[in-house]
GROMACS .gro file of C-alpha atoms in nm:
model
  371
    1UNK     CA    1   7.497   6.109   0.978
    2UNK     CA    2   7.256   6.296   0.752
    3UNK     CA    3   7.216   5.994   0.532
    4UNK     CA    4   7.142   5.776   0.833
    5UNK     CA    5   6.879   6.013   0.969
    6UNK     CA    6   6.728   6.047   0.626
    7UNK     CA    7   6.716   5.671   0.595
    8UNK     CA    8   6.548   5.646   0.936
    9UNK     CA    9   6.298   5.914   0.840
   10UNK     CA   10   6.219   5.725   0.521
   11UNK     CA   11   6.170   5.405   0.717
   12UNK     CA   12   5.940   5.578   0.961
   13UNK     CA   13   5.750   5.739   0.675
   14UNK     CA   14   5.719   5.405   0.494
   15UNK     CA   15   5.597   5.237   0.809
   16UNK     CA   16   5.344   5.515   0.863
   17UNK     CA   17   5.214   5.485   0.506
   18UNK     CA   18   5.183   5.109   0.538
   19UNK     CA   19   5.007   5.146   0.874
   20UNK     CA   20   4.760   5.400   0.736
   21UNK     CA   21   4.699   5.178   0.433
   22UNK     CA   22   4.623   4.881   0.653
   23UNK     CA   23   4.384   5.088   0.861
   24UNK     CA   24   4.212   5.217   0.547
   25UNK     CA   25   4.173   4.869   0.404
   26UNK     CA   26   4.039   4.739   0.735
   27UNK     CA   27   3.797   5.031   0.757
   28UNK     CA   28   3.688   4.980   0.400
   29UNK     CA   29   3.634   4.608   0.462
   30UNK     CA   30   3.432   4.681   0.774
   31UNK     CA   31   3.223   4.937   0.588
   32UNK     CA   32   3.174   4.692   0.305
   33UNK     CA   33   3.052   4.427   0.550
   34UNK     CA   34   2.818   4.677   0.712
   35UNK     CA   35   2.693   4.792   0.375
   36UNK     CA   36   2.634   4.433   0.273
   37UNK     CA   37   2.430   4.376   0.587
   38UNK     CA   38   2.235   4.696   0.520
   39UNK     CA   39   2.185   4.602   0.157
   40UNK     CA   40   2.054   4.258   0.251
   41UNK     CA   41   1.808   4.415   0.492
   42UNK     CA   42   1.715   4.687   0.245
   43UNK     CA   43   1.667   4.428  -0.026
   44UNK     CA   44   1.358   4.315   0.160
   45UNK     CA   45   1.056   4.514   0.049
   46UNK     CA   46   0.896   4.625   0.373
   47UNK     CA   47   0.631   4.836   0.199
   48UNK     CA   48   0.520   4.537  -0.008
   49UNK     CA   49   0.502   4.327   0.309
   50UNK     CA   50   0.294   4.585   0.494
   51UNK     CA   51   0.066   4.645   0.195
   52UNK     CA   52  -0.011   4.275   0.151
   53UNK     CA   53  -0.042   4.221   0.527
   54UNK     CA   54  -0.289   4.508   0.552
   55UNK     CA   55  -0.504   4.352   0.280
   56UNK     CA   56  -0.505   4.016   0.458
   57UNK     CA   57  -0.594   4.181   0.789
   58UNK     CA   58  -0.870   4.392   0.634
   59UNK     CA   59  -1.032   4.094   0.463
   60UNK     CA   60  -1.011   3.888   0.782
   61UNK     CA   61  -1.165   4.167   0.990
   62UNK     CA   62  -1.448   4.212   0.742
   63UNK     CA   63  -1.517   3.840   0.749
   64UNK     CA   64  -1.525   3.836   1.128
   65UNK     CA   65  -1.754   4.140   1.132
   66UNK     CA   66  -1.990   3.979   0.883
   67UNK     CA   67  -2.005   3.653   1.077
   68UNK     CA   68  -2.064   3.832   1.407
   69UNK     CA   69  -2.346   4.034   1.251
   70UNK     CA   70  -2.502   3.706   1.142
   71UNK     CA   71  -2.454   3.576   1.496
   72UNK     CA   72  -2.637   3.876   1.642
   73UNK     CA   73  -2.918   3.839   1.389
   74UNK     CA   74  -2.963   3.470   1.476
   75UNK     CA   75  -2.980   3.566   1.845
   76UNK     CA   76  -3.250   3.820   1.765
   77UNK     CA   77  -3.445   3.549   1.580
   78UNK     CA   78  -3.408   3.323   1.883
   79UNK     CA   79  -3.546   3.598   2.106
   80UNK     CA   80  -3.846   3.668   1.885
   81UNK     CA   81  -3.917   3.319   1.748
   82UNK     CA   82  -3.785   3.056   1.988
   83UNK     CA   83  -3.777   2.704   1.843
   84UNK     CA   84  -3.546   2.409   1.798
   85UNK     CA   85  -3.469   2.541   1.452
   86UNK     CA   86  -3.367   2.885   1.577
   87UNK     CA   87  -3.149   2.722   1.844
   88UNK     CA   88  -2.974   2.508   1.583
   89UNK     CA   89  -2.918   2.804   1.354
   90UNK     CA   90  -2.771   3.011   1.637
   91UNK     CA   91  -2.537   2.727   1.739
   92UNK     CA   92  -2.416   2.692   1.379
   93UNK     CA   93  -2.362   3.067   1.358
   94UNK     CA   94  -2.165   3.059   1.684
   95UNK     CA   95  -1.927   2.806   1.537
   96UNK     CA   96  -1.886   3.001   1.212
   97UNK     CA   97  -1.817   3.323   1.400
   98UNK     CA   98  -1.572   3.148   1.634
   99UNK     CA   99  -1.385   3.012   1.332
  100UNK     CA  100  -1.378   3.362   1.178
  101UNK     CA  101  -1.224   3.484   1.505
  102UNK     CA  102  -0.937   3.239   1.460
  103UNK     CA  103  -0.839   3.434   1.147
  104UNK     CA  104  -0.791   3.764   1.334
  105UNK     CA  105  -0.696   3.662   1.686
  106UNK     CA  106  -0.322   3.725   1.643
  107UNK     CA  107  -0.359   4.089   1.526
  108UNK     CA  108  -0.365   4.223   1.881
  109UNK     CA  109  -0.228   4.569   1.809
  110UNK     CA  110  -0.384   4.903   1.721
  111UNK     CA  111  -0.757   4.917   1.795
  112UNK     CA  112  -0.770   4.546   1.885
  113UNK     CA  113  -0.510   4.604   2.155
  114UNK     CA  114  -0.678   4.924   2.270
  115UNK     CA  115  -1.009   4.740   2.314
  116UNK     CA  116  -0.849   4.430   2.464
  117UNK     CA  117  -1.028   4.227   2.199
  118UNK     CA  118  -0.899   3.888   2.311
  119UNK     CA  119  -1.004   3.952   2.670
  120UNK     CA  120  -1.347   4.060   2.554
  121UNK     CA  121  -1.438   3.772   2.325
  122UNK     CA  122  -1.234   3.460   2.403
  123UNK     CA  123  -1.137   3.408   2.769
  124UNK     CA  124  -1.168   3.044   2.870
  125UNK     CA  125  -1.244   2.862   3.077
  126UNK     CA  126  -1.566   3.055   3.123
  127UNK     CA  127  -1.708   3.137   3.467
  128UNK     CA  128  -2.040   2.951   3.459
  129UNK     CA  129  -2.130   3.053   3.815
  130UNK     CA  130  -2.095   3.420   3.724
  131UNK     CA  131  -2.304   3.370   3.409
  132UNK     CA  132  -2.584   3.206   3.603
  133UNK     CA  133  -2.570   3.479   3.867
  134UNK     CA  134  -2.587   3.746   3.597
  135UNK     CA  135  -2.892   3.580   3.446
  136UNK     CA  136  -3.060   3.545   3.784
  137UNK     CA  137  -3.002   3.913   3.872
  138UNK     CA  138  -3.066   4.042   3.517
  139UNK     CA  139  -2.716   4.189   3.496
  140UNK     CA  140  -2.665   4.245   3.125
  141UNK     CA  141  -2.383   4.500   3.153
  142UNK     CA  142  -2.107   4.309   2.978
  143UNK     CA  143  -1.877   4.609   2.932
  144UNK     CA  144  -1.735   4.570   3.280
  145UNK     CA  145  -1.384   4.425   3.297
  146UNK     CA  146  -1.503   4.177   3.558
  147UNK     CA  147  -1.732   4.023   3.295
  148UNK     CA  148  -1.456   3.914   3.057
  149UNK     CA  149  -1.486   3.547   3.161
  150UNK     CA  150  -1.866   3.548   3.157
  151UNK     CA  151  -1.929   3.637   2.794
  152UNK     CA  152  -1.772   3.605   2.448
  153UNK     CA  153  -1.750   3.282   2.253
  154UNK     CA  154  -1.679   3.062   2.558
  155UNK     CA  155  -1.975   3.210   2.745
  156UNK     CA  156  -2.203   3.141   2.448
  157UNK     CA  157  -2.054   2.793   2.421
  158UNK     CA  158  -2.176   2.724   2.775
  159UNK     CA  159  -2.515   2.883   2.719
  160UNK     CA  160  -2.588   2.701   2.392
  161UNK     CA  161  -2.389   2.376   2.403
  162UNK     CA  162  -2.381   2.257   2.763
  163UNK     CA  163  -2.714   2.074   2.745
  164UNK     CA  164  -2.929   1.899   2.487
  165UNK     CA  165  -3.124   2.114   2.244
  166UNK     CA  166  -3.455   1.997   2.393
  167UNK     CA  167  -3.345   2.089   2.745
  168UNK     CA  168  -3.213   2.422   2.619
  169UNK     CA  169  -3.545   2.496   2.451
  170UNK     CA  170  -3.729   2.439   2.777
  171UNK     CA  171  -3.480   2.650   2.972
  172UNK     CA  172  -3.513   2.938   2.728
  173UNK     CA  173  -3.892   2.914   2.725
  174UNK     CA  174  -3.897   2.944   3.102
  175UNK     CA  175  -3.638   3.220   3.142
  176UNK     CA  176  -3.651   3.540   2.938
  177UNK     CA  177  -3.336   3.665   3.113
  178UNK     CA  178  -3.141   3.374   2.967
  179UNK     CA  179  -3.256   3.467   2.616
  180UNK     CA  180  -3.167   3.832   2.674
  181UNK     CA  181  -2.825   3.739   2.808
  182UNK     CA  182  -2.751   3.533   2.497
  183UNK     CA  183  -2.859   3.824   2.278
  184UNK     CA  184  -2.646   4.068   2.476
  185UNK     CA  185  -2.339   3.842   2.453
  186UNK     CA  186  -2.379   3.815   2.075
  187UNK     CA  187  -2.431   4.190   2.041
  188UNK     CA  188  -2.119   4.256   2.249
  189UNK     CA  189  -1.904   4.047   2.014
  190UNK     CA  190  -2.057   4.212   1.709
  191UNK     CA  191  -2.006   4.568   1.833
  192UNK     CA  192  -1.638   4.502   1.908
  193UNK     CA  193  -1.572   4.340   1.572
  194UNK     CA  194  -1.742   4.630   1.394
  195UNK     CA  195  -1.530   4.882   1.583
  196UNK     CA  196  -1.202   4.703   1.511
  197UNK     CA  197  -1.285   4.637   1.146
  198UNK     CA  198  -1.397   4.993   1.078
  199UNK     CA  199  -1.095   5.132   1.259
  200UNK     CA  200  -0.863   4.921   1.045
  201UNK     CA  201  -1.017   5.052   0.723
  202UNK     CA  202  -0.945   5.407   0.842
  203UNK     CA  203  -0.591   5.338   0.964
  204UNK     CA  204  -0.441   5.083   0.724
  205UNK     CA  205  -0.266   5.356   0.521
  206UNK     CA  206  -0.091   5.468   0.840
  207UNK     CA  207   0.004   5.106   0.906
  208UNK     CA  208   0.167   5.081   0.562
  209UNK     CA  209   0.350   5.412   0.599
  210UNK     CA  210   0.483   5.330   0.947
  211UNK     CA  211   0.798   5.160   0.823
  212UNK     CA  212   1.109   5.076   1.021
  213UNK     CA  213   1.192   4.811   1.276
  214UNK     CA  214   1.170   4.994   1.609
  215UNK     CA  215   0.920   4.906   1.881
  216UNK     CA  216   0.652   5.141   1.749
  217UNK     CA  217   0.689   5.048   1.382
  218UNK     CA  218   0.423   4.842   1.207
  219UNK     CA  219   0.669   4.558   1.154
  220UNK     CA  220   0.773   4.571   1.519
  221UNK     CA  221   0.412   4.559   1.641
  222UNK     CA  222   0.322   4.285   1.395
  223UNK     CA  223   0.611   4.052   1.484
  224UNK     CA  224   0.550   4.100   1.856
  225UNK     CA  225   0.177   4.032   1.821
  226UNK     CA  226   0.236   3.720   1.614
  227UNK     CA  227   0.484   3.583   1.865
  228UNK     CA  228   0.276   3.662   2.171
  229UNK     CA  229  -0.031   3.498   2.023
  230UNK     CA  230   0.157   3.194   1.896
  231UNK     CA  231   0.332   3.132   2.227
  232UNK     CA  232   0.063   3.213   2.481
  233UNK     CA  233  -0.272   3.179   2.311
  234UNK     CA  234  -0.203   2.910   2.052
  235UNK     CA  235   0.061   2.684   2.206
  236UNK     CA  236  -0.042   2.719   2.572
  237UNK     CA  237  -0.414   2.791   2.574
  238UNK     CA  238  -0.524   2.565   2.291
  239UNK     CA  239  -0.308   2.261   2.374
  240UNK     CA  240  -0.055   2.304   2.654
  241UNK     CA  241  -0.283   2.396   2.944
  242UNK     CA  242  -0.552   2.133   2.869
  243UNK     CA  243  -0.273   1.876   2.825
  244UNK     CA  244  -0.127   1.962   3.166
  245UNK     CA  245   0.202   2.116   3.054
  246UNK     CA  246   0.147   2.404   3.297
  247UNK     CA  247   0.009   2.190   3.580
  248UNK     CA  248   0.283   1.934   3.649
  249UNK     CA  249   0.147   1.692   3.391
  250UNK     CA  250  -0.205   1.686   3.534
  251UNK     CA  251  -0.452   1.733   3.245
  252UNK     CA  252  -0.703   2.017   3.269
  253UNK     CA  253  -0.959   1.929   3.000
  254UNK     CA  254  -1.208   2.183   3.137
  255UNK     CA  255  -0.972   2.452   3.007
  256UNK     CA  256  -1.023   2.349   2.645
  257UNK     CA  257  -1.154   2.604   2.401
  258UNK     CA  258  -1.511   2.520   2.289
  259UNK     CA  259  -1.522   2.258   2.564
  260UNK     CA  260  -1.902   2.222   2.540
  261UNK     CA  261  -1.932   2.243   2.164
  262UNK     CA  262  -1.650   1.990   2.132
  263UNK     CA  263  -1.464   2.145   1.838
  264UNK     CA  264  -1.148   2.260   2.018
  265UNK     CA  265  -0.915   2.081   1.776
  266UNK     CA  266  -1.092   2.230   1.475
  267UNK     CA  267  -1.048   2.581   1.614
  268UNK     CA  268  -0.678   2.516   1.677
  269UNK     CA  269  -0.635   2.388   1.321
  270UNK     CA  270  -0.815   2.692   1.180
  271UNK     CA  271  -0.601   2.926   1.390
  272UNK     CA  272  -0.277   2.769   1.273
  273UNK     CA  273  -0.394   2.767   0.911
  274UNK     CA  274  -0.454   3.141   0.934
  275UNK     CA  275  -0.113   3.193   1.095
  276UNK     CA  276   0.056   2.985   0.826
  277UNK     CA  277  -0.120   3.171   0.544
  278UNK     CA  278  -0.029   3.507   0.693
  279UNK     CA  279   0.337   3.409   0.718
  280UNK     CA  280   0.334   3.311   0.350
  281UNK     CA  281   0.132   3.615   0.243
  282UNK     CA  282  -0.167   3.414   0.120
  283UNK     CA  283  -0.461   3.647   0.067
  284UNK     CA  284  -0.834   3.581   0.109
  285UNK     CA  285  -0.863   3.480  -0.258
  286UNK     CA  286  -0.571   3.235  -0.217
  287UNK     CA  287  -0.328   3.457  -0.409
  288UNK     CA  288   0.036   3.425  -0.307
  289UNK     CA  289   0.127   3.778  -0.202
  290UNK     CA  290   0.443   3.921  -0.047
  291UNK     CA  291   0.470   3.765   0.298
  292UNK     CA  292   0.727   3.717   0.569
  293UNK     CA  293   0.866   3.426   0.370
  294UNK     CA  294   0.948   3.661   0.081
  295UNK     CA  295   1.079   3.925   0.319
  296UNK     CA  296   1.327   3.679   0.466
  297UNK     CA  297   1.438   3.554   0.125
  298UNK     CA  298   1.499   3.909   0.005
  299UNK     CA  299   1.692   3.978   0.326
  300UNK     CA  300   1.934   3.695   0.238
  301UNK     CA  301   1.775   3.467   0.499
  302UNK     CA  302   1.631   3.202   0.269
  303UNK     CA  303   1.778   2.925   0.482
  304UNK     CA  304   1.594   3.053   0.790
  305UNK     CA  305   1.272   3.073   0.590
  306UNK     CA  306   1.319   2.713   0.476
  307UNK     CA  307   1.362   2.600   0.836
  308UNK     CA  308   1.047   2.785   0.942
  309UNK     CA  309   0.844   2.639   0.655
  310UNK     CA  310   0.973   2.290   0.732
  311UNK     CA  311   0.871   2.322   1.096
  312UNK     CA  312   0.530   2.454   0.993
  313UNK     CA  313   0.486   2.136   0.788
  314UNK     CA  314   0.572   1.920   1.090
  315UNK     CA  315   0.317   2.109   1.300
  316UNK     CA  316   0.053   2.065   1.032
  317UNK     CA  317   0.117   1.692   1.026
  318UNK     CA  318   0.080   1.648   1.402
  319UNK     CA  319  -0.203   1.897   1.449
  320UNK     CA  320  -0.412   1.745   1.171
  321UNK     CA  321  -0.366   1.402   1.329
  322UNK     CA  322  -0.569   1.514   1.633
  323UNK     CA  323  -0.941   1.457   1.667
  324UNK     CA  324  -1.225   1.623   1.853
  325UNK     CA  325  -1.331   1.627   2.125
  326UNK     CA  326  -0.993   1.731   2.263
  327UNK     CA  327  -1.064   1.621   2.625
  328UNK     CA  328  -1.132   1.271   2.498
  329UNK     CA  329  -0.817   1.282   2.283
  330UNK     CA  330  -0.614   1.380   2.588
  331UNK     CA  331  -0.767   1.102   2.792
  332UNK     CA  332  -0.729   0.828   2.530
  333UNK     CA  333  -0.419   0.936   2.337
  334UNK     CA  334  -0.231   1.209   2.522
  335UNK     CA  335   0.087   1.115   2.334
  336UNK     CA  336  -0.057   1.246   2.007
  337UNK     CA  337  -0.143   1.578   2.172
  338UNK     CA  338   0.202   1.593   2.331
  339UNK     CA  339   0.368   1.533   1.993
  340UNK     CA  340   0.169   1.819   1.841
  341UNK     CA  341   0.265   2.042   2.133
  342UNK     CA  342   0.634   1.949   2.094
  343UNK     CA  343   0.636   2.044   1.725
  344UNK     CA  344   0.461   2.372   1.804
  345UNK     CA  345   0.726   2.438   2.071
  346UNK     CA  346   1.011   2.380   1.823
  347UNK     CA  347   0.899   2.675   1.613
  348UNK     CA  348   0.933   2.915   1.907
  349UNK     CA  349   1.309   2.974   1.874
  350UNK     CA  350   1.287   3.027   1.497
  351UNK     CA  351   0.993   3.263   1.531
  352UNK     CA  352   1.084   3.447   1.850
  353UNK     CA  353   1.465   3.462   1.828
  354UNK     CA  354   1.598   3.396   1.478
  355UNK     CA  355   1.337   3.579   1.271
  356UNK     CA  356   1.329   3.901   1.479
  357UNK     CA  357   1.708   3.903   1.502
  358UNK     CA  358   1.746   3.867   1.126
  359UNK     CA  359   1.507   4.152   1.043
  360UNK     CA  360   1.612   4.378   1.330
  361UNK     CA  361   1.295   4.367   1.540
  362UNK     CA  362   1.306   4.362   1.921
  363UNK     CA  363   1.069   4.129   2.107
  364UNK     CA  364   0.932   4.342   2.391
  365UNK     CA  365   0.669   4.132   2.568
  366UNK     CA  366   0.772   3.937   2.877
  367UNK     CA  367   0.781   3.558   2.902
  368UNK     CA  368   0.848   3.412   3.243
  369UNK     CA  369   0.784   3.044   3.182
  370UNK     CA  370   1.143   2.954   3.102
  371UNK     CA  371   1.123   2.909   2.723
   0.00000   0.00000   0.00000
């Protein structure tokens, strides 16, 4: 009887030891998997990414500030020495400054977000009736929120590019308020770019130190800003809305960016080039720094990076096949614009779902259009 009980006790003990061993091995395996995931994430150098990104952002802000200062100066020349030459120089400066804006338009966080920079400098289509009423009543207070669609680059596009240079010269000669309004619109852009650029210089160290992946981290803010701009302001505003994607297939060419200056496609190409370079960490001197592409590779997500880069190449191909003016392109060859839009759309899932998921960032802005 004793021997039997002893044998049973040994069997129970053996079973218990085996059971505990299995649990330990399972726990160890689970921990190993977790550690591997942590190691792959930690293998990505977030500080290097934030340092290089901050340099790209700083250089882009400085360039935009410089161009907007030139824009203001050309407007001052127009005010004091009105001529066809000063009109032409101001129009050229407008285009240069608008292109410089394309390099910073997706950094809508920090001071840019606080100021509502996009809403202040690039709301289109512009309200031409409001602009004319402001000129008639000498209302030059462009700080008001209600003025966001009566100023900025689109407002200047209307004021400088909606009629021939000879007609514009006559209009400006006969209306000092029109000249003052142009000057005020240029000064408004310049003051905002100065404020954002100077603020970045003072806060970039905080940006680099604010590591992590939570909502308030630099990486979290950066990924959200990139996605929001790409989806809403690049895909929709630059191509989708003018094409009619948001209006049951009915084109809305009057919603094109730079609709009067007729370089909408060029601005879209410049914007995507800046986005592409930022993703790859390309600096202002064309050096290949540590970008999101490197971050993904070091996080054991090289395959995802390859898919993103491949889709970027497809977008480049279709976007560079478009010609200005965009309204005419939509009218004569809408299929080419649709193909560019489709390729832009295909990057959304990779950029908005796969990339944030892989690096542990939560997308927090709302999208209600069914994508």
